PDB file of C-alpha atoms in Angstrom:
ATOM      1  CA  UNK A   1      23.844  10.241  28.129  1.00 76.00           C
ATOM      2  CA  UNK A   2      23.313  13.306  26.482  1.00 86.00           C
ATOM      3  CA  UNK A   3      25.223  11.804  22.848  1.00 85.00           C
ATOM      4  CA  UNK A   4      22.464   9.481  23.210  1.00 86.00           C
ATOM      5  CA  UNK A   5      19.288  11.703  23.637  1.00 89.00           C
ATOM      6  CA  UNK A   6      20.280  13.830  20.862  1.00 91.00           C
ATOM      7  CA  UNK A   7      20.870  11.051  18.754  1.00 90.00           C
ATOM      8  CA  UNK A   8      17.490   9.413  19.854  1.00 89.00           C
ATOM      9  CA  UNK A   9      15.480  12.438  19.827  1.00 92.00           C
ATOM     10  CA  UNK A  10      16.838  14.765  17.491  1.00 93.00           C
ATOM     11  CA  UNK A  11      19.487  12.830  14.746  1.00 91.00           C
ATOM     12  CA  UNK A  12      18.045   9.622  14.010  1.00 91.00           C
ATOM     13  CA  UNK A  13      14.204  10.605  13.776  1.00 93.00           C
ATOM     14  CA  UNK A  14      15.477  13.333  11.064  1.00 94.00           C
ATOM     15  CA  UNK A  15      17.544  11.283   8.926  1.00 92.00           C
ATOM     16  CA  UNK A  16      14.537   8.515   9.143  1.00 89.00           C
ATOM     17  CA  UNK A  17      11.836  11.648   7.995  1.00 92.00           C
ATOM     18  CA  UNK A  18      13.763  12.190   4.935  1.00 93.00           C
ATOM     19  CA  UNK A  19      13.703   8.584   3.670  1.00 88.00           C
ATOM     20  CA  UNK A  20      16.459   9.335   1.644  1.00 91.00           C
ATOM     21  CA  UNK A  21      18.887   7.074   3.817  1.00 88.00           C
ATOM     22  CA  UNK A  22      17.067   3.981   4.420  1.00 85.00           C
ATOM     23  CA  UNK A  23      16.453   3.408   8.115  1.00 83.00           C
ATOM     24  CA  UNK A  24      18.355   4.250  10.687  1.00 86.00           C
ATOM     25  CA  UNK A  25      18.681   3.787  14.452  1.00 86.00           C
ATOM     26  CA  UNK A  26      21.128   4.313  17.271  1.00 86.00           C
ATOM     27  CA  UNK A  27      22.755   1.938  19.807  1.00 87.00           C
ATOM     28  CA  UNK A  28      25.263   2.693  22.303  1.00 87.00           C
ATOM     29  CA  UNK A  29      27.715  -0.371  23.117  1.00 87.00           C
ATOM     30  CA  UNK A  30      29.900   0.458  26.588  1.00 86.00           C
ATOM     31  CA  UNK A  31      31.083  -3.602  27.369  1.00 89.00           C
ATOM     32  CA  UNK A  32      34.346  -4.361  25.374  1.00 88.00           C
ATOM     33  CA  UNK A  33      33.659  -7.800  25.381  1.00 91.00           C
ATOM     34  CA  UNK A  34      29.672  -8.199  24.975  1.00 91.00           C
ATOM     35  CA  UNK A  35      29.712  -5.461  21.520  1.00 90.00           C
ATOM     36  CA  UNK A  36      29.423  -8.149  18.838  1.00 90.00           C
ATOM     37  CA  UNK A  37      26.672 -10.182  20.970  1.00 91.00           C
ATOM     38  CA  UNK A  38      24.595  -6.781  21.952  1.00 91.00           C
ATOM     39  CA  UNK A  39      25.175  -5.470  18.038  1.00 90.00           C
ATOM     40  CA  UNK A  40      23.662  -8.827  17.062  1.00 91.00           C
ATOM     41  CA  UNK A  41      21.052  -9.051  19.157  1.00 91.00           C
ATOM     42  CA  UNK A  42      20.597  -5.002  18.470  1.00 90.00           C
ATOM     43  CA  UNK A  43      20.134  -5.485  14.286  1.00 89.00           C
ATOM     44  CA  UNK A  44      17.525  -8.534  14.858  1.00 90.00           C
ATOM     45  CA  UNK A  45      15.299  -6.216  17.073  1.00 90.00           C
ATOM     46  CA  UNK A  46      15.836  -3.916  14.456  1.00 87.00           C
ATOM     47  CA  UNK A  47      14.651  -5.735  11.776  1.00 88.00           C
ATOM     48  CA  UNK A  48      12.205  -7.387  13.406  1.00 89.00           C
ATOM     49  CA  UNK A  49      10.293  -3.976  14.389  1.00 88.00           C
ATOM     50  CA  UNK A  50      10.536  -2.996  10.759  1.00 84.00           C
ATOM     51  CA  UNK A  51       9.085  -6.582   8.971  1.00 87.00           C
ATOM     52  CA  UNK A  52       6.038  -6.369  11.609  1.00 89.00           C
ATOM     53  CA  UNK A  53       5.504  -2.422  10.493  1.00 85.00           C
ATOM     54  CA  UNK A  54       5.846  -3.241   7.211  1.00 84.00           C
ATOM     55  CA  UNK A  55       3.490  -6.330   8.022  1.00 84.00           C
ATOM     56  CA  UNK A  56       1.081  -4.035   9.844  1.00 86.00           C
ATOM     57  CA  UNK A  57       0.589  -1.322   7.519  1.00 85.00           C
ATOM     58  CA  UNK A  58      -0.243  -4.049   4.449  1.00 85.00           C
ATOM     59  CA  UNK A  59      -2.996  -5.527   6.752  1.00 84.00           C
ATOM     60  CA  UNK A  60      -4.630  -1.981   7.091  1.00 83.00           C
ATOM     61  CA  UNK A  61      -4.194  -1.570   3.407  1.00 83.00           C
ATOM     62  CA  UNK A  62      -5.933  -5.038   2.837  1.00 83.00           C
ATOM     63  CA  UNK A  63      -8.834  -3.920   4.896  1.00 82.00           C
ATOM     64  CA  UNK A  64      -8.947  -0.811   3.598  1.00 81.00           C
ATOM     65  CA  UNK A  65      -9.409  -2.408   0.090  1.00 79.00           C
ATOM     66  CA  UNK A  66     -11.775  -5.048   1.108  1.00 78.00           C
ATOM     67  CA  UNK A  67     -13.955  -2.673   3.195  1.00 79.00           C
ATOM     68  CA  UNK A  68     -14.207  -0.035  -0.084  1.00 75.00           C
ATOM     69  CA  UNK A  69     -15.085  -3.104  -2.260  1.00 73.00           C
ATOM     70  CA  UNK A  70     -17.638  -4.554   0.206  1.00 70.00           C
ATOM     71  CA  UNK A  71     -18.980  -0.775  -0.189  1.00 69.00           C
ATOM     72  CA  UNK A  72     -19.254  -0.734  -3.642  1.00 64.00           C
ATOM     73  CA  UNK A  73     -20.449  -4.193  -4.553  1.00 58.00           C
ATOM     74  CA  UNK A  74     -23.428  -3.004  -1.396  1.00 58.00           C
ATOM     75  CA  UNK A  75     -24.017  -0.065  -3.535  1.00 59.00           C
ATOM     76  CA  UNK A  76     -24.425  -1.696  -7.178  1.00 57.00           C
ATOM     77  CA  UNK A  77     -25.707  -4.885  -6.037  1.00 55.00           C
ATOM     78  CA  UNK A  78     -28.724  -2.696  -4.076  1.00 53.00           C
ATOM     79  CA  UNK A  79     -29.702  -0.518  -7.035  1.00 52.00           C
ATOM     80  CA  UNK A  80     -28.825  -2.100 -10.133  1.00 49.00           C
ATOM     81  CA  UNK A  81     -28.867  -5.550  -8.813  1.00 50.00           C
ATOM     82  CA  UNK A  82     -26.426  -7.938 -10.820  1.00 48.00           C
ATOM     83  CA  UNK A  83     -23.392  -9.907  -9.666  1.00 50.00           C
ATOM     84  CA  UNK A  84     -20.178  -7.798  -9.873  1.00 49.00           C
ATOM     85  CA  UNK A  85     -16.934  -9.788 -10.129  1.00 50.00           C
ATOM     86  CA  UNK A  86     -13.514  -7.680  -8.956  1.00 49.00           C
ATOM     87  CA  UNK A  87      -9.443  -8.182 -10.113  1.00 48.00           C
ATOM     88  CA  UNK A  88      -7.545  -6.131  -7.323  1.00 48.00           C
ATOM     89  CA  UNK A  89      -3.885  -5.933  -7.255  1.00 49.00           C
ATOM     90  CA  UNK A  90      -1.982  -4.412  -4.488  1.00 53.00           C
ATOM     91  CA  UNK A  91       0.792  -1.962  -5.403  1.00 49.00           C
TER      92      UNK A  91
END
């Protein structure tokens, strides 16, 4: 138990800070005969929790985007009054 709270609290969350290493994360496996199964099942979690963070954090960006644009075509459109036509691309 205690192999596993340092690795959870202290080991992994520092290698992941330095994102120098890719991502990391820990799993313990104790059954002989389930490791392959739980490993499986432990990597698709895995990955799953990083595609919906990576997911997430692109939506906020969107609407970050579209609420600054929505800002600015308020703000020209109200005092100089003409159309304004935008190209955006996400980096």
């Amino acid at each position: 138990k205690e192999k596993k709270s340092t690795m959870d609290v202290y080991w992994v969350p520092g290698v992941n800070n330095l994102k120098s290493y890719g991502r990391w994360a820990f799993a313990e496996f104790t059954e002989v005969y389930q490791i392959a199964s739980d490993f499986e099942a432990r990597v698709e979690a895995e990955f799953n929790k990083m595609i919906e963070g990576i997911v997430k954090s692109e939506a906020v960006r969107a609407a970050k985007w579209a609420s600054l644009l929505f800002n600015v075509h308020h703000i020209f459109s109200y005092h100089v009054q003409i159309p304004l036509a935008y190209v955006v691309t996400l980096n």
